[in-house]
Short mmCIF file of C-alpha atoms and ligand atoms in Angstrom, two decimals:
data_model
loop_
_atom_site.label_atom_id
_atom_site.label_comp_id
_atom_site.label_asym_id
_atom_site.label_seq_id
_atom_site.Cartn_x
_atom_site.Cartn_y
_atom_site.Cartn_z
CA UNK A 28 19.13 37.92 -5.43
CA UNK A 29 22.44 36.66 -7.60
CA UNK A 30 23.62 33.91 -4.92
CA UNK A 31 21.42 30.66 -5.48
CA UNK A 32 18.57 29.67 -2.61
CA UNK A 33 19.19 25.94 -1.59
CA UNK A 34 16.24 23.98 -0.72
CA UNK A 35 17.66 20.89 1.29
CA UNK A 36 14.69 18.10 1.26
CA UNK A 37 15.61 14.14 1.67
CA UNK A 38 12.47 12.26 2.74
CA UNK A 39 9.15 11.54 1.67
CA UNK A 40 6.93 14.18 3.04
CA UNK A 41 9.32 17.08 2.43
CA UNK A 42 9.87 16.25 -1.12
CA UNK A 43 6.08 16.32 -1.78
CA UNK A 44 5.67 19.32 0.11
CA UNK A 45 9.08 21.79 -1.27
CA UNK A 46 8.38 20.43 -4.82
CA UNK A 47 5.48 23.07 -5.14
CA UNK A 48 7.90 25.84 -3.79
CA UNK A 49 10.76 24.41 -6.15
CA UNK A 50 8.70 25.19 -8.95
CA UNK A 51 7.02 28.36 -8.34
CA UNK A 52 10.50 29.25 -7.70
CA UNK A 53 11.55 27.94 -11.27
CA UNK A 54 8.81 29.80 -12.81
CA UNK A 55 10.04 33.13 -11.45
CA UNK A 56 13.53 32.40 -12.27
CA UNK A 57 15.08 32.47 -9.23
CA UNK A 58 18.72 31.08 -8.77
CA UNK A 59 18.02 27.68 -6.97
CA UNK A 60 19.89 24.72 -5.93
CA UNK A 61 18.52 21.33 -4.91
CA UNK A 62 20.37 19.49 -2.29
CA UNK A 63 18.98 15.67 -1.22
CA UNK A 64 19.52 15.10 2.22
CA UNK A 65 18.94 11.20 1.49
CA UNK A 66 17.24 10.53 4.94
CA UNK A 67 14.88 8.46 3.16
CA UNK A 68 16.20 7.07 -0.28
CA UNK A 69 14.50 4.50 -1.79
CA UNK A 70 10.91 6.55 -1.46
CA UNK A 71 12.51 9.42 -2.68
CA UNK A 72 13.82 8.30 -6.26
CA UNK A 73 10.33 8.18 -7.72
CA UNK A 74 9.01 11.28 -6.23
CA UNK A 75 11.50 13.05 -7.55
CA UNK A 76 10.77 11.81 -10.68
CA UNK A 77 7.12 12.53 -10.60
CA UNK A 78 7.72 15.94 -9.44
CA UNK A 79 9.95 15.99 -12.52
CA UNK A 80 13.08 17.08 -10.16
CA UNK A 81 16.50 16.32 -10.33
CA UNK A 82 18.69 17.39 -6.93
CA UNK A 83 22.04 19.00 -7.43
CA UNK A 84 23.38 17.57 -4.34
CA UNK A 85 23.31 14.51 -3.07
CA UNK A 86 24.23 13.36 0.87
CA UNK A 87 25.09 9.89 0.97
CA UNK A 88 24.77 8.02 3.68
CA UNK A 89 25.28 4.66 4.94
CA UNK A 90 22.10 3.92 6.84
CA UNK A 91 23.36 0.19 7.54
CA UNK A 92 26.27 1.68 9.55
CA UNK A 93 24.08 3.79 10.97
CA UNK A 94 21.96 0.90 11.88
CA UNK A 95 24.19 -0.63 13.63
CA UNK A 96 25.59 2.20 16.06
CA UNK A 97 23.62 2.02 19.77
CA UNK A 98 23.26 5.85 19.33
CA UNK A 99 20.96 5.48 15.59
CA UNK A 100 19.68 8.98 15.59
CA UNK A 101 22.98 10.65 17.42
CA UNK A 102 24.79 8.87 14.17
CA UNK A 103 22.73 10.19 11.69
CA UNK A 104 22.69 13.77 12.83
CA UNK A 105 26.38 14.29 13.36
CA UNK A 106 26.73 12.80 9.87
CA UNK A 107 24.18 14.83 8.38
CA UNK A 108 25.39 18.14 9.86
CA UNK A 109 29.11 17.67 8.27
CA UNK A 110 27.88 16.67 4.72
CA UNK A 111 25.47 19.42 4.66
CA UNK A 112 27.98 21.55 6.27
CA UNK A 113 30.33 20.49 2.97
CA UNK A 114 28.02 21.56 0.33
CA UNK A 115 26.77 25.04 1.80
CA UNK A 116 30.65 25.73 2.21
CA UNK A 117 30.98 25.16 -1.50
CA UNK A 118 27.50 26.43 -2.78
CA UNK A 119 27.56 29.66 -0.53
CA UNK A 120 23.63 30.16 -0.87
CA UNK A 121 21.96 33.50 0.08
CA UNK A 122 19.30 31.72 1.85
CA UNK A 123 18.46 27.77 3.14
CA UNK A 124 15.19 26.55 2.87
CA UNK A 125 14.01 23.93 5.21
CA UNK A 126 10.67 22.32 5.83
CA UNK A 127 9.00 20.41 8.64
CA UNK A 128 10.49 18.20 11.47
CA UNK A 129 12.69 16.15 10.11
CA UNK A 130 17.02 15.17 11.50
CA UNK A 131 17.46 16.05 8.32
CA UNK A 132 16.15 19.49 8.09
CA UNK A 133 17.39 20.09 11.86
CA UNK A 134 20.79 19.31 10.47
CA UNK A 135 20.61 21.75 7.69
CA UNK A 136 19.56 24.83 9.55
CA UNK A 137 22.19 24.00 12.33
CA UNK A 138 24.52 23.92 9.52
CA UNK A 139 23.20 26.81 8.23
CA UNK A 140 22.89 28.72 11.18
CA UNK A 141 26.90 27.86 11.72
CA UNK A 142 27.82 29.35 7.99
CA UNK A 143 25.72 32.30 8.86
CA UNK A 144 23.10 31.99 6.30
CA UNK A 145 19.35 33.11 6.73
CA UNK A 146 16.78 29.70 6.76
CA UNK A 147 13.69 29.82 5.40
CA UNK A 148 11.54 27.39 7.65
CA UNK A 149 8.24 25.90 5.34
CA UNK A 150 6.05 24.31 7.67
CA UNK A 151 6.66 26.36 10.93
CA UNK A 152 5.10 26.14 13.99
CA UNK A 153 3.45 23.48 14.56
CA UNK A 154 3.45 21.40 18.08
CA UNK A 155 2.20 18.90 19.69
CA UNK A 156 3.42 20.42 23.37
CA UNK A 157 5.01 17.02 24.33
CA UNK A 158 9.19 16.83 23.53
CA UNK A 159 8.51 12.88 23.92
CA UNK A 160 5.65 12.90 20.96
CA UNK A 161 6.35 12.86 18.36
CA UNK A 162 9.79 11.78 18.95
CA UNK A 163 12.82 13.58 17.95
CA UNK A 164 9.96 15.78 15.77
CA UNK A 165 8.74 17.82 18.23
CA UNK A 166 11.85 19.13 19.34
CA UNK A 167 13.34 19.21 16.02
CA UNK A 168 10.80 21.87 14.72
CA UNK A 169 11.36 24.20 17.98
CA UNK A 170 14.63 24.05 18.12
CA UNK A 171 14.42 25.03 13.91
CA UNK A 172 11.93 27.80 15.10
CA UNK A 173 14.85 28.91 16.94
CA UNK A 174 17.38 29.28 14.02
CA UNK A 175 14.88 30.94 11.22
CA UNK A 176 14.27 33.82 9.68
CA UNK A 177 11.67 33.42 7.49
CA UNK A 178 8.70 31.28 9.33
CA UNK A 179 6.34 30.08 6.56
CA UNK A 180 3.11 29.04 9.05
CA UNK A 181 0.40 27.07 7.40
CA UNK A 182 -2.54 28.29 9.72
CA UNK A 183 -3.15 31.15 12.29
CA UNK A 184 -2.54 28.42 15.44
CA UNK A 185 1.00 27.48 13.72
CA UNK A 186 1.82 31.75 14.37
CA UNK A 187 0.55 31.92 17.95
CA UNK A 188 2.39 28.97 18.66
CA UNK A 189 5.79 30.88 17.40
CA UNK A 190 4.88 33.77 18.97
CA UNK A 191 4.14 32.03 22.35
CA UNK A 192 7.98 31.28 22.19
CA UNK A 193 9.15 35.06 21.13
CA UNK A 194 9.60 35.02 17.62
CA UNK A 195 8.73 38.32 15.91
CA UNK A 196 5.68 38.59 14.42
CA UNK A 197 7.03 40.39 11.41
CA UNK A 198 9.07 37.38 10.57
CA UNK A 199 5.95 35.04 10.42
CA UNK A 200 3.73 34.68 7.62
CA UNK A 201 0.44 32.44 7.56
CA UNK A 202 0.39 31.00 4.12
CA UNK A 203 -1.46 28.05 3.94
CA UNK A 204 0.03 24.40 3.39
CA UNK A 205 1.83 23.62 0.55
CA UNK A 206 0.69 19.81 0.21
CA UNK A 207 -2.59 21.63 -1.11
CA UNK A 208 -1.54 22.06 -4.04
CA UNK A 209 0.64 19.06 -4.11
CA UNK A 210 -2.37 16.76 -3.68
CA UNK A 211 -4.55 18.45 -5.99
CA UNK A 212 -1.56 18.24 -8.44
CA UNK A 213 -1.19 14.53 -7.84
CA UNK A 214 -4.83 13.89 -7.64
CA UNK A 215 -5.64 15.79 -10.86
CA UNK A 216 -2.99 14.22 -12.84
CA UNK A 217 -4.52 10.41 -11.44
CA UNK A 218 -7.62 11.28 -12.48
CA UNK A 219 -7.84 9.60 -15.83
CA UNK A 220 -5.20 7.04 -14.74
CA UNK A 221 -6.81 4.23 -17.27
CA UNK A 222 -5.43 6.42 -20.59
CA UNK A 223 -2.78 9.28 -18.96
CA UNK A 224 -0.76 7.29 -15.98
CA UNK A 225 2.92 7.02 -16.81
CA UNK A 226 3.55 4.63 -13.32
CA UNK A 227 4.28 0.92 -13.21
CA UNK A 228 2.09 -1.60 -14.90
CA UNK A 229 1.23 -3.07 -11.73
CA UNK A 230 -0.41 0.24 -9.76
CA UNK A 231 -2.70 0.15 -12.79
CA UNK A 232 -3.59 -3.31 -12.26
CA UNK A 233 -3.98 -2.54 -8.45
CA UNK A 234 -6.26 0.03 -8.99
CA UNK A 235 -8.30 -1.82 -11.54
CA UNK A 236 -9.03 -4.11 -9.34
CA UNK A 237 -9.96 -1.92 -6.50
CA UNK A 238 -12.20 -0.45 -8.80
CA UNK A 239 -14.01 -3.88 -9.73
CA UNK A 240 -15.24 -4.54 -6.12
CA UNK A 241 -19.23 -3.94 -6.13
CA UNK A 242 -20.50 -0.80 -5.40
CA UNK A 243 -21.12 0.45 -1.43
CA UNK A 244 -17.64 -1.16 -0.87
CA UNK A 245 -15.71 0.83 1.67
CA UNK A 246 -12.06 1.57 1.27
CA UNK A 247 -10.07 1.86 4.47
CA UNK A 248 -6.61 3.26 3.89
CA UNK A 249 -4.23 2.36 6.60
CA UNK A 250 -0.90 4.05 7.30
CA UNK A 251 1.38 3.61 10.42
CA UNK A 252 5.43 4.45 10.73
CA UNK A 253 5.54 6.49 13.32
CA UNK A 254 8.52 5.76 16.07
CA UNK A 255 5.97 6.11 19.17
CA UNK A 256 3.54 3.51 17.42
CA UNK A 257 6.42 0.84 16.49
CA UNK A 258 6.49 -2.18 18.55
CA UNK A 259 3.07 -2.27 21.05
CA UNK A 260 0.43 0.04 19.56
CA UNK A 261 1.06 -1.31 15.80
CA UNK A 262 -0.01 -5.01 17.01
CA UNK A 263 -3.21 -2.72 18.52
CA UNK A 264 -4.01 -1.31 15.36
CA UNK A 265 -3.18 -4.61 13.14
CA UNK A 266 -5.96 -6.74 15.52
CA UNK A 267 -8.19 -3.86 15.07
CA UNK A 268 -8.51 -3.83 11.39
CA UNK A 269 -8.52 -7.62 11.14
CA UNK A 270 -11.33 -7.31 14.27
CA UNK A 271 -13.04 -4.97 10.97
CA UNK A 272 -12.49 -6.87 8.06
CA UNK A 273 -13.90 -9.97 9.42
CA UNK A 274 -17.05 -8.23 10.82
CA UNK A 275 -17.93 -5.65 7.90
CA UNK A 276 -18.13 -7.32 4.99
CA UNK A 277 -18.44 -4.78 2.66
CA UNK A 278 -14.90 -2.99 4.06
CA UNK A 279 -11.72 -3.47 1.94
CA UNK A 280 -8.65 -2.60 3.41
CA UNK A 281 -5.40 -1.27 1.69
CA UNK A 282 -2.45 -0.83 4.00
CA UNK A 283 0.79 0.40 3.00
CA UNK A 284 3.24 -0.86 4.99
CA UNK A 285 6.15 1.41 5.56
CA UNK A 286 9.55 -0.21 4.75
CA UNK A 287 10.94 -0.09 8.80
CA UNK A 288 11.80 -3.53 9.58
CA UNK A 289 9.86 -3.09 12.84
CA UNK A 290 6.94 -1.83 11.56
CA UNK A 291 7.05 -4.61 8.92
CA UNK A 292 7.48 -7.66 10.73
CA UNK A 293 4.88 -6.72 13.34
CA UNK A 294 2.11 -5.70 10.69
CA UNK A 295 2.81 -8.86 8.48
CA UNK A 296 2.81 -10.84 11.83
CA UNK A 297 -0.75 -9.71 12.94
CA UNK A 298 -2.26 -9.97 9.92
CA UNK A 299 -1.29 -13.57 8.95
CA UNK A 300 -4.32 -15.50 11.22
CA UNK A 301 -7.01 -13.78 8.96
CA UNK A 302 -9.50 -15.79 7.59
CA UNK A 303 -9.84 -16.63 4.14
CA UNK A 304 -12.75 -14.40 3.24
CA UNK A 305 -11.56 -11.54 5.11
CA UNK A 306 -8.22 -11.76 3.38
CA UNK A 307 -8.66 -10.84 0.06
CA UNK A 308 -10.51 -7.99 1.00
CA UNK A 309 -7.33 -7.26 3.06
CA UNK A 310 -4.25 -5.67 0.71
CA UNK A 311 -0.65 -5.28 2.19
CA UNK A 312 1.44 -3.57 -0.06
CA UNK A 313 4.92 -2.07 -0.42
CA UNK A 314 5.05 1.96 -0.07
CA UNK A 315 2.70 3.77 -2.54
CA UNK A 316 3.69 5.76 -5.46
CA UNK A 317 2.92 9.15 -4.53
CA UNK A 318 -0.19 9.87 -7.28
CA UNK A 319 -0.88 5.68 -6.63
CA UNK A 320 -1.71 6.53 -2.85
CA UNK A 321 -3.49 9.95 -3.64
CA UNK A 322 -6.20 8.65 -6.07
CA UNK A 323 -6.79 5.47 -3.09
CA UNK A 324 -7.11 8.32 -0.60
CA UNK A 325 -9.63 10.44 -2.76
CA UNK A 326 -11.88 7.04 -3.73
CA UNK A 327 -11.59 5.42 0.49
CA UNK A 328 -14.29 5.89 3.04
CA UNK A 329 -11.96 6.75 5.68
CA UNK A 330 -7.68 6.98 6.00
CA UNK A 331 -7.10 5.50 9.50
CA UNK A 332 -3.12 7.23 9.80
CA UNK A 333 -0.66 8.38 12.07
CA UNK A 334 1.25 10.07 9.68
CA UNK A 335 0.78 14.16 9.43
CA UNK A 336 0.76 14.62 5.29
CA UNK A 337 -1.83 11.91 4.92
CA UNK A 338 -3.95 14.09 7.62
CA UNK A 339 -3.28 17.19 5.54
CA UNK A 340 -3.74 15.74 2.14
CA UNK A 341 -6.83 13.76 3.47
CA UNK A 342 -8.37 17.21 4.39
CA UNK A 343 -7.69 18.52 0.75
CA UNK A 344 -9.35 15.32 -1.15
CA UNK A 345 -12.51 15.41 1.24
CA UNK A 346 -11.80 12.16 2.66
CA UNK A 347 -12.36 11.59 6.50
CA UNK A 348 -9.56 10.59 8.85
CA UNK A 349 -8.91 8.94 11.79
CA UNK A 350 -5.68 9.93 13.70
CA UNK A 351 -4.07 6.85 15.13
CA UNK A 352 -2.53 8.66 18.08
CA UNK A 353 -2.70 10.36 20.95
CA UNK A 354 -1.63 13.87 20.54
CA UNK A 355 -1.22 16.00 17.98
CA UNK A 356 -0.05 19.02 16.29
CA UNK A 357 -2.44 19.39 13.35
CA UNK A 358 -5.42 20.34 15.94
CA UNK A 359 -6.89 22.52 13.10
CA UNK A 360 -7.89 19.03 10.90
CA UNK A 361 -10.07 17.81 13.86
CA UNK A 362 -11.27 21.41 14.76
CA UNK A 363 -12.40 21.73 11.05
CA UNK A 364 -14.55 18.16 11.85
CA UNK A 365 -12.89 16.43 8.86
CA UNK A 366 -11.28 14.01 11.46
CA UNK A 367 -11.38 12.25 14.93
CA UNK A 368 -8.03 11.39 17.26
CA UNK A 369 -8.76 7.71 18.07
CA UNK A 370 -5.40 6.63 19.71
CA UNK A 371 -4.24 3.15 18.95
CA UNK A 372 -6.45 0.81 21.57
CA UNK A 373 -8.02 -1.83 19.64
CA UNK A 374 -11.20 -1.45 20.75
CA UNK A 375 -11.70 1.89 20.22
CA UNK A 376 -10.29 2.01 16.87
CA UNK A 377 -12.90 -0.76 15.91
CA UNK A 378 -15.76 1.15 18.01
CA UNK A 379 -15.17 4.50 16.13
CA UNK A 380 -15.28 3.38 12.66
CA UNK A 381 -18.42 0.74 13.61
CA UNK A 382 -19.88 3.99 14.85
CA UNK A 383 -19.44 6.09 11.91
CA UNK A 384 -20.14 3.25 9.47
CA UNK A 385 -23.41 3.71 11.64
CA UNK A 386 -24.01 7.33 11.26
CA UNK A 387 -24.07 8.63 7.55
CA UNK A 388 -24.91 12.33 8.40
CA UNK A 389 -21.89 12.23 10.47
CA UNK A 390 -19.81 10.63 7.92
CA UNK A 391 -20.95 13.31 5.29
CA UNK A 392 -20.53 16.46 7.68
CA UNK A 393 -16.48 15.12 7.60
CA UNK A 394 -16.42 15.59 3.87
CA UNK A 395 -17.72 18.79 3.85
CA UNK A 396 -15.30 19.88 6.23
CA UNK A 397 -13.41 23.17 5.57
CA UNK A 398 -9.57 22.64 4.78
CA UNK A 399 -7.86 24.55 6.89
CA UNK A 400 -4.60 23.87 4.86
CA UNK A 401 -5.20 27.33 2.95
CA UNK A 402 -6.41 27.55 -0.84
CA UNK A 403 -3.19 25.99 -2.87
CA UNK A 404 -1.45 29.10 -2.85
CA UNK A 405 1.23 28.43 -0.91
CA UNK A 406 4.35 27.95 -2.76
CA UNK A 407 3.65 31.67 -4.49
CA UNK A 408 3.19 33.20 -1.70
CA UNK A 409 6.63 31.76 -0.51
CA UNK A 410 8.37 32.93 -3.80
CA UNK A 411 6.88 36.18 -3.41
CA UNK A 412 8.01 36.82 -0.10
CA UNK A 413 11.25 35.38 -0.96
CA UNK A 414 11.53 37.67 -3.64
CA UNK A 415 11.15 40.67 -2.04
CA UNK A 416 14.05 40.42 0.46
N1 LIG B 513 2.92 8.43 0.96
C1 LIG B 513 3.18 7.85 -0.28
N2 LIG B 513 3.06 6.48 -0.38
C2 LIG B 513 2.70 5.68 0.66
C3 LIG B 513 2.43 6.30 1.92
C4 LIG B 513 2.58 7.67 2.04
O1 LIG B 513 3.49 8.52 -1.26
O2 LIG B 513 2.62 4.47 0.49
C5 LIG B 513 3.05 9.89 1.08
C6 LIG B 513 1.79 10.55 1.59
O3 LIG B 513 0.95 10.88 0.53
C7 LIG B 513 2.29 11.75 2.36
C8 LIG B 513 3.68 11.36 2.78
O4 LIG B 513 4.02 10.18 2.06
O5 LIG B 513 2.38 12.89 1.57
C9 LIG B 513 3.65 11.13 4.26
O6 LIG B 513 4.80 10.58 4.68
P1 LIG B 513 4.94 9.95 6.13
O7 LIG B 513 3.63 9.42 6.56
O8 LIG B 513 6.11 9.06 6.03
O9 LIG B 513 5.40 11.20 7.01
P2 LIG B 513 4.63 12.33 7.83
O10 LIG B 513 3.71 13.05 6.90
O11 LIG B 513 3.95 11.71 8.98
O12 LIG B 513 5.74 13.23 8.27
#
């Protein structure tokens, strides 16, 4: 292989999860070239720089314009499609890699697809069987499915699924998950953050002081960005963990609030009636660094999420999740008993985690739980394939 493979990645959870294959593919020596698809930017600057990668192309877009088109997603796509379209033109790569759901990665095997160029898709197959939910995601992956050549699957459900909708089998190959080995990466390198942690000042501080709460604490990590929870079901999940706080002393909660302005002003909005007691056990804070977030998720009791890589990664670090929503297309997490789909109905969320706050042998069985996210030996196994074409 003389012509370069690009690997087009812009937001968070596809820069956590291709950095593993970008290096692997490094390692082996393969001609490679890195193009940011900037569909989330300010998140993406320091995981690039943890991952210790430095993209050769960068898309730059205006996501204020964007902002203020009626047709936001219709915007970003079309604008996507011709700056990607731009640098494969120049770049000629023998092969696109693209991973997950995102516009972004849509855009770049449409654009391959158009130039003619095989796509490689990481993260194939998985669905939630409704177009509506997770919204444009769902279709976004199928419609990738569509386009590929190369359909990296992280788990046997992930193949059927592909080859439920024709693709041939011999194209498919189940390799596991790379945010394994991302998370253990991240997780490892945390470990001792007191004496090796390069990060800000302040995440140290943070995590001193979540350390300093008495022992039998509980940490509840709380994550929530995703488009069909904006709006109604946040304000659900935001009285639910106050509902928590208040009655369980012993919980702390750290919540993460992603940077939508939505999301944001409804989350900050629900949570400013706490009481005193309750709220400084209750911590709001700007996005995570990505190792910052990973040693909170190894140390909480639970991750109550709707995002998919916290599920995955979650799984990985042996801490038990609850899935704020209603469907999903990571069955295998919940089929492996590490986690429970609770929706986002306020009472239910509080009933579930009062229940297993109740019920220690339950609790422990969804530690135990087998990952189902393969063995950290994904990104090889991708080179290796790759390799061999
Ligand atoms: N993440 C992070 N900091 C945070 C919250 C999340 O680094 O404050 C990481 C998390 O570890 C996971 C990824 O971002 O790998 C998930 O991104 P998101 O929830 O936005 O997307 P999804 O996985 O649902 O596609």
């Amino acid at each position: 292989m003389t012509k370069p493979i690009l690997l087009a990645m812009g937001t968070r959870p596809e820069i956590i999860k291709m950095a593993p294959v970008y290096h692997e593919l490094k390692k082996n020596n393969v001609p490679m070239l890195l193009l940011h698809t900037g569909q989330h930017s300010d998140m993406a600057i320091p995981l690039y720089r943890f991952f210790g990668i430095v993209p050769d192309y960068n898309v730059e877009i205006d996501r204020s314009a964007i902002a203020q088109e009626d047709c936001e997603l219709a915007s970003l796509s079309s604008l996507l499609l011709s700056q990607i379209s731009k640098v494969l033109k120049k770049t000629e790569p023998s092969v696109v890699l693209v991973h997950g759901d995102t516009s972004s990665a849509l855009m770049a095997a449409l654009a391959s697809f158009y130039q003619q160029i095989p796509i490689g898709h990481v993260e194939a197959g998985l669905r939630s069987r409704n177009e509506y939910n997770p919204f444009p995601e769902e279709k976004n992956r199928v419609l990738i499915g569509q386009m590929a050549h190369w359909h990296f699957a992280p788990t046997a459900r992930a193949k059927e699924n592909l080859l439920s909708e024709g693709v041939d089998a011999s194209r498919i190959h189940v390799v596991g998950n790379s945010v394994v080995e991302a998370a253990q990466h991240g997780a490892s390198q945390m470990e001792n953050y007191r004496t090796g942690f390069t990060g800000k000042k302040e995440d140290s501080v943070f995590l001193d002081m979540l350390s300093s709460y008495p022992k039998g604490t509980k940490i509840l990590l709380v994550t929530v960005h995703r488009r069909e929870n904006q709006e109604k079901n946040i304000a659900l999940i935001a009285q639910a963990i106050v509902e928590l706080v208040e009655k369980n002393e012993d919980f702390v909660v750290v919540w993460p609030v992603h940077p939508n302005p939505i999301v944001k002003k409804t989350v900050y909005n629900e949570l400013k009636n706490v009481s005193k007691s309750a709220g400084q056990r209750l911590h709001l804070t700007e996005p995570l660094e990505y190792p910052v977030l990973l040693w909170i998720l190894r140390h909480a009791w639970v991750v109550l999420t709707d995002s998919g890589g916290i599920q995955e990664e979650a799984v990985s670090l042996d801490t038990p999740v609850l899935v704020l929503r209603e469907t999903t297309e990571r069955p295998e997490v919940i089929e492996a008993g590490a986690a429970l789909l609770i929706g986002s109905e306020t009472k239910n969320i509080v009933e579930q985690v009062e229940s297993l706050h109740k019920d220690s042998l339950r609790y422990e069985a969804m530690c135990k739980a087998k990952n189902p996210f393969g063995d950290g030996t994904t990104a090889s196994q991708i080179c290796k394939i790759l390799m061999t074409q």
